[in-house]
Coordinates of C-alpha atoms and ligand atoms in Angstrom, one line a residue:
Chain J
M1 CA 16.9 9.1 -19.7
F2 CA 15.5 5.5 -19.7
D3 CA 15.8 2.4 -21.7
A4 CA 12.5 0.4 -22.1
Q5 CA 12.4 0.0 -25.8
D6 CA 12.3 -3.6 -25.4
L7 CA 9.2 -3.4 -23.6
Y8 CA 7.5 -0.3 -25.4
Q9 CA 8.2 -1.2 -28.9
E10 CA 6.7 1.2 -31.7
I11 CA 4.1 -1.3 -32.6
V12 CA 3.1 -2.0 -29.0
M13 CA 2.8 1.8 -28.7
D14 CA 0.7 2.0 -31.8
H15 CA -1.8 -0.6 -30.5
N16 CA -2.0 1.4 -27.2
R17 CA -2.9 4.5 -29.0
R18 CA -5.2 2.9 -31.5
P19 CA -6.4 -0.4 -30.2
R20 CA -7.9 -2.8 -32.8
N21 CA -11.1 -4.5 -32.3
F22 CA -12.1 -2.3 -29.4
G23 CA -15.7 -2.5 -28.3
S24 CA -18.3 -5.0 -27.9
I25 CA -19.8 -7.4 -30.5
A26 CA -23.7 -7.1 -30.7
D27 CA -24.3 -10.7 -31.7
S28 CA -21.4 -12.3 -29.7
T29 CA -21.7 -15.9 -28.7
S30 CA -19.9 -15.6 -25.6
S31 CA -17.9 -13.2 -23.5
S32 CA -15.7 -13.2 -20.4
E33 CA -14.4 -10.7 -18.0
G34 CA -10.8 -10.5 -16.5
F35 CA -9.7 -8.5 -13.7
N36 CA -6.1 -7.8 -12.1
P37 CA -6.6 -6.7 -8.6
L38 CA -3.0 -5.7 -8.2
C39 CA -3.3 -2.7 -10.7
G40 CA -7.0 -2.5 -11.4
D41 CA -6.7 -3.6 -15.0
Q42 CA -10.0 -5.0 -16.2
V43 CA -10.9 -6.5 -19.6
T44 CA -14.0 -7.9 -21.3
V45 CA -13.5 -10.2 -24.3
F46 CA -16.2 -10.9 -26.7
L47 CA -16.3 -13.9 -29.1
K48 CA -18.4 -14.7 -32.0
V49 CA -17.9 -18.4 -32.8
S50 CA -19.6 -20.4 -35.3
D51 CA -18.6 -23.9 -36.6
E52 CA -15.7 -23.8 -34.2
I53 CA -14.2 -20.8 -36.0
V54 CA -13.5 -17.5 -34.2
E55 CA -15.4 -15.3 -36.7
D56 CA -15.0 -12.2 -34.7
V57 CA -13.4 -11.1 -31.5
S58 CA -13.3 -7.8 -29.6
F59 CA -12.2 -6.4 -26.2
E60 CA -13.1 -3.5 -24.1
G61 CA -11.6 -2.4 -20.7
V62 CA -9.2 -0.1 -18.9
G63 CA -5.7 -0.9 -18.5
C64 CA -2.0 -0.1 -19.0
A65 CA -0.3 0.0 -22.4
I66 CA 0.9 -3.5 -22.1
S67 CA -2.5 -5.0 -21.2
K68 CA -4.2 -2.8 -23.9
S69 CA -1.8 -3.6 -26.7
S70 CA -1.6 -7.1 -25.8
A71 CA -5.4 -7.4 -26.0
S72 CA -5.5 -5.6 -29.3
M73 CA -2.7 -7.8 -30.9
M74 CA -4.5 -10.9 -29.5
T75 CA -7.7 -10.0 -31.3
E76 CA -5.8 -9.7 -34.5
G77 CA -3.9 -12.9 -33.8
V78 CA -6.8 -15.2 -33.3
K79 CA -9.5 -13.8 -35.6
G80 CA -10.3 -16.4 -38.2
K81 CA -8.6 -19.2 -36.4
S82 CA -10.3 -22.3 -35.2
V83 CA -11.0 -22.6 -31.5
E84 CA -8.5 -25.1 -31.2
E85 CA -5.9 -23.1 -33.1
A86 CA -6.6 -20.1 -30.8
L87 CA -6.0 -22.2 -27.7
I88 CA -2.6 -23.3 -29.2
V89 CA -1.6 -19.8 -29.7
F90 CA -2.7 -18.9 -26.2
Q91 CA -0.4 -21.9 -24.8
A92 CA 2.4 -20.6 -27.0
F93 CA 2.1 -17.0 -25.9
R94 CA 2.0 -18.0 -22.3
R95 CA 5.2 -20.0 -22.7
M96 CA 7.0 -17.2 -24.4
L97 CA 6.2 -14.9 -21.5
T98 CA 7.1 -17.3 -18.7
T99 CA 10.4 -18.7 -19.9
T100 CA 13.3 -16.3 -19.3
S101 CA 15.4 -17.5 -22.3
D102 CA 15.7 -15.0 -25.1
Q103 CA 14.8 -17.7 -27.7
V104 CA 11.0 -18.0 -28.7
E105 CA 10.2 -21.4 -29.5
D106 CA 7.0 -21.0 -31.3
S107 CA 7.7 -18.2 -33.6
E108 CA 5.7 -19.7 -36.5
I109 CA 2.5 -20.0 -34.2
L110 CA 3.1 -16.6 -32.6
G111 CA 3.6 -14.4 -35.7
D112 CA 3.6 -10.8 -34.7
L113 CA 2.9 -11.6 -31.1
E114 CA 6.5 -12.3 -30.7
I115 CA 7.0 -8.5 -30.4
L116 CA 5.7 -8.9 -26.8
K117 CA 8.6 -11.1 -25.8
G118 CA 10.2 -8.1 -24.3
V119 CA 7.6 -8.4 -21.4
S120 CA 9.2 -11.6 -20.1
Q121 CA 12.1 -9.3 -18.7
Y122 CA 9.5 -7.4 -16.6
P123 CA 8.3 -9.9 -14.1
T124 CA 5.8 -7.6 -12.7
R125 CA 4.2 -6.8 -16.2
I126 CA 3.6 -10.4 -17.3
K127 CA 0.3 -10.6 -15.9
C128 CA -0.8 -7.3 -17.8
A129 CA 0.1 -9.0 -20.9
T130 CA -1.6 -12.4 -20.1
L131 CA -4.9 -11.0 -18.6
S132 CA -6.7 -10.6 -21.9
W133 CA -5.5 -14.1 -23.0
H134 CA -6.6 -15.9 -19.9
T135 CA -9.9 -14.0 -20.4
L136 CA -9.9 -15.3 -24.1
Q137 CA -9.4 -18.7 -22.9
A138 CA -12.4 -18.6 -20.5
A139 CA -14.6 -17.3 -23.3
L140 CA -13.3 -19.8 -25.8
Q141 CA -14.3 -22.7 -23.4
G142 CA -17.4 -21.1 -23.2
S143 CA -17.2 -21.1 -19.3
G144 CA -18.0 -17.3 -19.5
S145 CA -16.7 -17.3 -15.9
D146 CA -14.7 -14.3 -14.6
V147 CA -10.9 -14.5 -14.6
S148 CA -8.6 -12.9 -12.0
T149 CA -4.9 -12.9 -12.2
E150 CA -4.4 -13.4 -8.5
Chain A
M1 CA 18.0 22.9 10.3
L2 CA 18.4 19.1 9.7
D3 CA 21.4 17.9 7.6
V4 CA 19.9 15.6 4.9
E5 CA 23.2 14.6 3.5
K6 CA 24.2 13.4 6.9
I7 CA 21.0 11.5 7.3
R8 CA 21.4 9.9 3.9
D9 CA 24.8 8.6 4.8
D10 CA 23.2 6.5 7.5
F11 CA 21.0 4.7 4.9
P12 CA 23.3 2.1 3.0
I13 CA 20.6 1.4 0.5
L14 CA 20.4 5.0 -0.7
S15 CA 23.8 4.7 -2.4
R16 CA 22.7 1.9 -4.5
E17 CA 21.9 2.2 -8.3
V18 CA 18.8 0.9 -10.0
N19 CA 18.8 0.2 -13.7
G20 CA 22.1 2.3 -13.9
H21 CA 20.7 5.3 -12.1
P22 CA 21.2 6.4 -8.5
L23 CA 18.1 5.1 -6.6
V24 CA 15.5 7.7 -5.9
Y25 CA 13.3 6.0 -3.4
M26 CA 9.8 7.6 -3.1
D27 CA 7.7 4.7 -2.1
N28 CA 7.9 5.4 1.7
A29 CA 4.3 5.1 2.4
A30 CA 4.5 1.5 1.5
T31 CA 7.6 1.0 3.6
T32 CA 10.8 3.1 4.5
Q33 CA 14.4 2.3 4.3
K34 CA 16.5 1.4 7.5
P35 CA 19.3 3.3 8.8
R36 CA 22.6 1.5 9.6
Q37 CA 21.7 2.0 13.3
V38 CA 18.6 -0.2 13.1
I39 CA 20.3 -2.9 11.0
Q40 CA 23.1 -2.9 13.6
A41 CA 20.7 -3.2 16.4
L42 CA 19.4 -6.6 14.8
V43 CA 22.9 -7.8 14.2
D44 CA 23.9 -6.8 17.7
Y45 CA 20.8 -8.6 19.3
Y46 CA 21.4 -11.7 17.4
E47 CA 25.1 -11.8 17.8
N48 CA 25.2 -11.0 21.4
F49 CA 21.9 -11.2 23.3
N50 CA 19.6 -13.8 21.4
A51 CA 17.4 -15.6 24.1
N52 CA 13.7 -16.0 24.6
V53 CA 12.1 -13.4 26.9
H54 CA 10.3 -13.5 30.1
R55 CA 11.1 -17.2 30.6
G56 CA 14.7 -17.9 31.6
V57 CA 16.6 -17.1 34.8
H58 CA 19.9 -17.1 32.8
T59 CA 21.7 -14.1 31.9
L60 CA 20.9 -13.9 28.2
S61 CA 17.3 -14.2 28.9
M62 CA 17.4 -11.5 31.4
E63 CA 19.3 -9.3 29.1
A64 CA 17.1 -10.0 26.1
T65 CA 14.0 -9.3 28.2
D66 CA 15.5 -6.0 29.4
M67 CA 16.2 -4.9 25.9
Y68 CA 12.7 -5.9 24.7
E69 CA 10.9 -4.0 27.3
V70 CA 13.3 -1.0 27.1
A71 CA 12.1 -0.8 23.3
R72 CA 8.6 -0.9 24.4
N73 CA 9.3 2.0 26.8
K74 CA 10.9 4.0 23.9
V75 CA 7.7 3.5 21.7
A76 CA 5.6 4.5 24.6
K77 CA 7.4 7.6 25.2
F78 CA 7.6 8.5 21.4
I79 CA 3.8 8.7 21.3
N80 CA 3.4 9.9 24.8
A81 CA 1.6 6.9 26.0
G82 CA 2.9 7.2 29.6
D83 CA 2.4 3.7 30.8
P84 CA 4.4 1.3 28.6
D85 CA 1.8 -1.4 29.4
T86 CA -0.5 0.3 27.0
V87 CA 1.8 -0.5 24.1
I88 CA 1.1 -4.0 22.7
W89 CA 3.4 -5.5 20.2
T90 CA 2.0 -6.8 17.0
R91 CA 3.1 -7.5 13.6
N92 CA 1.9 -4.5 11.9
A93 CA -0.9 -2.0 11.8
S94 CA -3.2 -4.5 10.3
E95 CA -2.9 -6.9 13.0
S96 CA -3.4 -4.1 15.5
L97 CA -6.6 -3.2 13.8
N98 CA -7.7 -6.7 13.8
L99 CA -6.9 -7.1 17.5
V100 CA -9.4 -4.4 18.2
A101 CA -11.9 -5.5 16.0
H102 CA -11.7 -9.1 17.6
S103 CA -11.0 -8.5 21.3
W104 CA -12.6 -5.2 21.8
A105 CA -15.4 -4.7 19.3
K106 CA -16.8 -8.3 19.5
D107 CA -17.9 -7.7 23.1
N108 CA -18.6 -3.9 23.1
I109 CA -20.4 -3.2 19.9
E110 CA -24.1 -4.4 19.7
S111 CA -26.6 -5.0 17.2
G112 CA -28.1 -1.8 16.0
D113 CA -24.9 0.2 16.7
N114 CA -22.9 1.9 13.9
I115 CA -19.2 2.3 13.2
V116 CA -18.0 5.6 11.6
L117 CA -15.2 5.6 9.1
T118 CA -13.9 7.8 6.4
P119 CA -14.0 7.0 2.6
M120 CA -10.2 7.2 2.5
E121 CA -9.6 4.2 4.9
H122 CA -6.8 1.8 4.0
H123 CA -8.2 -1.7 3.4
S124 CA -6.8 -2.6 6.9
N125 CA -9.2 -0.1 8.5
L126 CA -12.1 -1.1 6.4
V127 CA -12.2 -4.9 5.9
P128 CA -12.1 -5.8 9.5
W129 CA -15.1 -3.6 10.3
Q130 CA -17.0 -5.1 7.3
E131 CA -16.3 -8.5 8.6
L132 CA -17.7 -7.5 12.1
A133 CA -20.7 -6.0 10.3
R134 CA -21.4 -9.3 8.6
D135 CA -21.4 -11.1 11.7
K136 CA -23.4 -8.4 13.9
N137 CA -26.2 -6.2 12.8
I138 CA -24.3 -3.2 12.7
N139 CA -24.0 -0.4 10.3
I140 CA -20.8 1.3 8.7
R141 CA -21.1 5.0 8.1
Y142 CA -18.8 7.2 6.1
I143 CA -18.0 10.9 6.9
P144 CA -18.2 12.7 3.5
M145 CA -15.4 14.3 1.8
D146 CA -14.9 17.1 -0.8
D147 CA -13.3 16.8 -4.2
E148 CA -9.8 17.4 -2.7
G149 CA -10.3 14.6 -0.3
V150 CA -10.9 16.8 2.8
L151 CA -13.5 15.7 5.2
D152 CA -16.7 17.7 5.1
L153 CA -17.8 18.0 8.8
S154 CA -21.0 19.9 8.1
T155 CA -23.2 17.0 8.7
I156 CA -21.0 15.2 11.2
D157 CA -23.7 15.6 13.9
S158 CA -26.1 13.2 12.2
I159 CA -23.2 10.7 11.4
I160 CA -21.7 10.3 14.7
D161 CA -24.8 9.7 16.9
D162 CA -25.9 8.1 20.2
H163 CA -25.5 4.8 18.4
T164 CA -22.1 5.2 17.4
S165 CA -20.0 2.8 19.2
L166 CA -16.7 3.5 17.3
V167 CA -15.1 6.1 15.2
S168 CA -12.1 4.8 13.5
I169 CA -10.3 7.1 11.3
V170 CA -7.0 7.3 9.3
H171 CA -4.7 10.1 10.6
M172 CA -2.9 10.6 7.3
S173 CA -4.3 9.0 4.1
N174 CA -1.8 6.8 2.4
A175 CA -3.7 7.3 -0.9
L176 CA -4.3 11.2 -0.9
G177 CA -2.0 12.5 1.8
T178 CA -4.8 14.1 3.6
I179 CA -4.2 14.8 7.2
N180 CA -7.5 14.5 9.1
P181 CA -8.6 16.4 12.3
V182 CA -8.3 13.5 14.7
K183 CA -8.5 15.7 17.9
E184 CA -11.6 17.4 16.8
L185 CA -13.3 14.2 15.7
C186 CA -12.1 12.4 18.8
D187 CA -13.7 15.0 21.0
L188 CA -16.9 14.7 19.1
A189 CA -16.9 10.8 19.2
H190 CA -16.4 11.0 23.0
S191 CA -19.2 13.6 23.4
K192 CA -21.7 10.9 21.9
G193 CA -20.1 8.1 23.9
A194 CA -18.3 6.6 21.2
M195 CA -14.6 5.2 21.2
F196 CA -12.1 6.6 18.9
L197 CA -9.4 4.8 17.0
V198 CA -6.6 6.3 15.0
D199 CA -4.9 4.5 12.2
G200 CA -1.5 6.1 12.7
A201 CA 0.3 4.0 10.1
Q202 CA 1.3 7.2 8.1
S203 CA 1.3 9.8 10.8
V204 CA 3.3 8.3 13.6
P205 CA 6.3 8.1 11.2
H206 CA 6.2 11.6 10.2
M207 CA 4.9 13.9 12.9
V208 CA 4.9 14.5 16.5
I209 CA 2.2 12.2 18.0
D210 CA 0.7 12.7 21.5
V211 CA -2.0 10.0 22.2
K212 CA -2.7 11.8 25.4
E213 CA -3.4 15.0 23.7
I214 CA -5.7 13.6 21.1
D215 CA -7.1 11.6 23.8
C216 CA -7.8 8.5 21.4
D217 CA -8.8 5.1 22.8
F218 CA -6.8 3.2 20.3
M219 CA -3.9 3.8 17.9
A220 CA -2.5 1.4 15.3
F221 CA 1.0 1.7 13.6
S222 CA 3.6 -0.2 11.9
G223 CA 7.4 -0.2 12.6
H224 CA 8.4 -0.8 9.0
K225 CA 7.0 2.7 8.0
M226 CA 9.1 4.4 10.4
M227 CA 12.7 3.1 9.6
G228 CA 12.1 0.0 11.8
P229 CA 12.1 -3.6 10.5
T230 CA 9.1 -5.5 8.9
G231 CA 7.1 -7.8 11.3
I232 CA 6.8 -5.5 14.2
G233 CA 3.9 -3.0 14.9
C234 CA 2.0 -1.5 17.8
L235 CA -1.3 -1.1 19.2
Y236 CA -1.8 1.6 21.8
A237 CA -4.9 1.5 23.8
K238 CA -6.1 3.1 27.0
K239 CA -5.2 0.9 30.0
N240 CA -8.8 0.4 31.2
L241 CA -10.0 -0.8 27.9
L242 CA -7.1 -3.3 27.5
E243 CA -7.8 -4.6 31.0
G244 CA -11.4 -5.1 30.0
M245 CA -10.8 -6.9 26.8
E246 CA -10.5 -10.6 26.1
P247 CA -7.1 -11.7 24.4
F248 CA -6.8 -12.0 20.8
L249 CA -4.6 -15.0 20.5
T250 CA -4.0 -17.4 23.4
G251 CA -1.4 -19.9 24.3
G252 CA 2.1 -19.5 25.9
E253 CA 3.4 -16.4 27.4
M254 CA 0.0 -14.7 27.8
V255 CA -1.4 -16.9 30.7
L256 CA -1.0 -16.4 34.4
E257 CA -2.2 -19.9 35.5
V258 CA -3.1 -23.0 33.5
S259 CA -4.8 -26.2 34.6
Y260 CA -6.1 -28.9 32.5
E261 CA -9.5 -27.4 32.5
E262 CA -8.9 -23.6 32.2
A263 CA -6.6 -20.7 32.1
S264 CA -6.3 -17.2 33.6
W265 CA -4.8 -14.4 31.7
A266 CA -1.3 -12.7 32.3
D267 CA -1.2 -9.0 33.1
L268 CA -0.7 -6.3 30.5
P269 CA 0.9 -6.2 28.0
M270 CA 1.5 -9.9 27.8
K271 CA -2.1 -10.8 27.9
F272 CA -2.1 -9.7 24.1
E273 CA 1.1 -11.3 23.3
A274 CA 0.8 -14.9 22.9
G275 CA 3.8 -17.1 22.0
T276 CA 7.3 -16.1 21.5
P277 CA 7.3 -12.4 20.4
N278 CA 9.2 -10.7 17.7
I279 CA 12.1 -9.9 20.0
G280 CA 14.8 -8.8 17.7
D281 CA 12.5 -6.7 15.5
A282 CA 11.0 -5.0 18.6
I283 CA 14.4 -4.1 19.8
A284 CA 15.5 -2.8 16.4
L285 CA 12.4 -0.7 16.3
G286 CA 13.4 0.8 19.6
A287 CA 16.7 1.8 17.8
A288 CA 14.4 3.4 14.9
V289 CA 12.7 5.4 17.7
D290 CA 16.1 6.6 18.9
Y291 CA 17.1 7.6 15.7
L292 CA 13.9 9.6 14.8
E293 CA 14.2 11.2 18.2
N294 CA 17.6 12.2 17.5
I295 CA 16.5 14.0 14.5
G296 CA 13.5 15.4 16.4
M297 CA 10.1 14.8 15.1
E298 CA 9.4 18.5 14.9
N299 CA 12.2 18.7 12.4
V300 CA 11.1 15.6 10.5
D301 CA 7.6 17.3 10.1
E302 CA 9.1 20.7 9.2
Y303 CA 11.4 19.3 6.6
E304 CA 8.9 17.2 5.0
R305 CA 6.4 19.9 4.7
E306 CA 9.0 22.1 3.1
L307 CA 9.8 19.3 0.7
T308 CA 6.1 18.7 -0.1
S309 CA 5.4 22.3 -0.8
Y310 CA 8.4 22.4 -3.0
A311 CA 7.1 19.3 -4.8
M312 CA 3.5 20.6 -5.2
N313 CA 5.0 23.7 -6.8
K314 CA 7.1 21.4 -9.2
F315 CA 4.1 19.5 -10.1
V316 CA 2.7 22.6 -11.7
D317 CA 4.7 21.5 -14.7
V318 CA 2.9 18.1 -14.8
E319 CA -0.5 19.7 -14.4
E320 CA 0.4 22.0 -17.2
E321 CA 0.7 18.9 -19.4
G322 CA -2.6 17.7 -18.3
G323 CA -1.6 15.8 -15.1
K324 CA -3.9 15.8 -12.1
L325 CA -3.0 15.9 -8.6
F326 CA -5.4 14.3 -5.8
G327 CA -5.6 15.4 -2.2
P328 CA -5.6 18.7 -0.5
R329 CA -4.1 21.8 -2.2
N330 CA -3.6 23.4 1.2
P331 CA -0.2 22.3 2.3
T332 CA -1.2 22.5 6.0
Q333 CA -3.9 19.7 5.4
R334 CA -1.5 17.2 3.8
G335 CA 1.5 15.2 4.3
G336 CA 4.2 14.1 2.0
I337 CA 2.3 11.8 -0.2
I338 CA 1.6 13.1 -3.9
S339 CA -1.1 11.0 -5.7
F340 CA -1.5 11.8 -9.2
D341 CA -2.9 10.9 -12.7
T342 CA -1.2 11.4 -16.0
P343 CA -3.0 11.5 -19.2
D344 CA -2.0 9.3 -22.0
I345 CA 0.0 7.1 -19.8
H346 CA -1.3 4.5 -17.4
P347 CA 0.2 4.5 -13.8
H348 CA 1.6 1.1 -14.4
D349 CA 3.5 2.2 -17.4
L350 CA 4.8 5.3 -15.6
G351 CA 5.9 3.2 -12.7
T352 CA 7.9 1.0 -15.2
L353 CA 9.5 3.9 -17.1
L354 CA 10.4 5.6 -13.7
D355 CA 11.8 2.5 -12.6
Q356 CA 14.2 2.5 -15.7
M357 CA 15.3 5.9 -14.5
G358 CA 16.0 4.5 -10.8
I359 CA 12.9 6.2 -9.4
A360 CA 10.7 4.1 -7.2
V361 CA 7.0 5.1 -6.8
R362 CA 3.9 3.1 -6.0
T363 CA 1.3 2.6 -8.8
G364 CA -2.2 1.1 -8.2
H365 CA -5.0 1.4 -5.8
H366 CA -2.9 1.8 -2.8
C367 CA -5.0 -0.6 -0.7
A368 CA -7.8 1.9 -1.0
M369 CA -9.9 0.5 -3.8
P370 CA -13.2 2.2 -3.2
L371 CA -11.4 5.5 -2.8
V372 CA -9.4 5.2 -5.9
R373 CA -12.5 4.3 -7.8
S374 CA -14.3 7.1 -6.5
L375 CA -11.6 9.4 -7.9
G376 CA -12.7 8.1 -11.4
V377 CA -9.7 6.2 -12.0
S378 CA -8.6 2.7 -11.9
A379 CA -5.1 3.5 -10.3
T380 CA -3.1 6.4 -9.5
S381 CA 0.6 7.0 -9.3
R382 CA 2.1 7.9 -5.8
A383 CA 5.3 9.4 -4.7
S384 CA 5.8 9.5 -0.9
F385 CA 8.6 11.1 0.9
Y386 CA 10.8 10.7 3.9
V387 CA 13.2 12.7 5.7
Y388 CA 15.9 11.5 3.6
N389 CA 14.4 12.7 0.3
T390 CA 15.8 15.8 -1.3
K391 CA 14.6 18.7 -3.6
Q392 CA 17.0 17.4 -6.0
E393 CA 15.3 14.0 -6.0
V394 CA 11.9 15.9 -6.5
D395 CA 13.4 17.6 -9.6
I396 CA 14.4 14.2 -11.0
L397 CA 11.0 12.8 -10.3
V398 CA 9.1 15.5 -12.0
E399 CA 11.4 15.5 -15.0
G400 CA 11.1 11.8 -15.2
I401 CA 7.3 12.1 -15.2
L402 CA 7.4 14.7 -17.9
E403 CA 9.7 12.6 -20.0
A404 CA 7.5 9.5 -19.7
M405 CA 4.5 11.4 -20.7
R406 CA 6.1 13.0 -23.6
Y407 CA 7.4 9.4 -24.7
F408 CA 4.0 8.0 -24.6
R409 CA 2.3 10.9 -26.2
D410 CA 4.6 11.6 -29.1
G411 CA 6.7 8.6 -29.2
V412 CA 9.9 10.9 -28.9
R413 CA 12.3 11.6 -26.2
Ligands
PLP501 C1 -3.1 4.3 6.4 C2 -2.6 2.8 6.6 N1 -3.1 2.0 7.3 C3 -2.8 0.8 7.5 C4 -1.8 0.2 6.8 C5 -1.3 -1.1 7.0 O1 -0.1 -1.3 7.3 P1 0.6 -2.7 7.5 O2 0.6 -3.3 6.0 O3 2.0 -2.4 7.9 O4 -0.3 -3.6 8.3 C6 -1.2 1.0 5.8 C7 0.0 0.5 5.0 O5 0.0 0.6 3.8 C8 -1.4 2.4 5.7 O6 -0.9 3.2 4.9

């Protein structure tokens, strides 16, 4: 008997089982790699940006359900957005996970991503959820540099 | 036969609840819980005897010094070191290993030499040697191991050779549970003129250890993995080696005579204990040794073997669901550490779900990243036992793993 429904919601489990936009993009314009040395989670984010619009985004890697579903939901959340908008979503997502209050301030910006709010109750798992986002940020800013959560 | 319920009563933390369930603590390879006797020894020291050691002529200082040295004696006896001067206090096994890498290896390993390790070393018995190898032109060699994580000694004669200056080996692997044949390897090392170091972090807490019988030159271990407090560990080394070694840290307490120009070193063991030592924790580690001796290390060993066999049998249920156990199948070649992989559920998620059931296990690479990678996974889950764990807790663990696997696979519970 256990109670972790707030963390492993049905949508999260679904993204874990069938991650969206999983794989590389042949004609990507940038990519970035992220690594969580604590648990070995590793993710690569591929981007195809043209005219400051995220035309396509995908990810590859190994990780737990939280990191995988977060990455999967992230790709759905930023595809078609402008680079600037995508960065705003990243900031909102990070805020949601690092504030302990139950309230989510940026519901409109976050949309479906709000489902991952439950992660904020599990401090050791926040990095799992933010890894792909930090990696996205690095790819968006074109630095292409590798990201580590430590 | 040992009375587990009576032992459990001595550990206040074992009666707490976690997430609404009785705590099932199975992360003993990371650190163990402390009996009331150890906690009381800390309180007693700070309430009644607190003073600096080896310095004052006043009563408190003399009493504290006595207790501190009595604790050293207890540890020396515990591992059959003989002379207590051969037991150096450190912070933990990692510091002990670094002490050897700095004080002994720097002066005794020459360009062209090699160091022999195993593929299952903890980062603490790997990185210090890598650092040394960067500074000096030396090679690190690894004894091969088979699929179960048992060392393959068939080519050992070409690995440990005349250029080997040190063989440094984990006694019990924290990531696989493998118990390595240290006596045999020590004899081999000595026959080639190499020194032999045992990383005893996981063995000293769980079995009868006799450094004289192994004949090892060095042994490193941590107090916190054997019911003692954090912040205190030990290095055992043969006396002639310690006498020939330069100090690791310098400053107060470790000197004999100091002028404005130079200093000479104090005798053993103080030469290696610069500054005010961790007096309270050393004394409490002495209490942990008393506690373990009182149970009897033969009994601890026997009980844990039985518990491990029981758990290996129970894990057949997990294997039938596609789970995979790492480490030796043969119970005589392993200790109470069960490292495993579960299909459909990542160790990290399993760890979180088990925690929701009050079960503490470790998930990740267990400070043995190259090893875990060589197993073909990015992480494993690990349950590690101590003498206070019960068969009933093993049942709870296995049932919990199965439930979590089902939940992730089918979404039903
Ligand atoms: C085999 C082994 N060696 C060394 C260490 C390092 O111990 P400590 O962290 O106490 O220095 C550990 C602890 O995890 C260990 O399991």
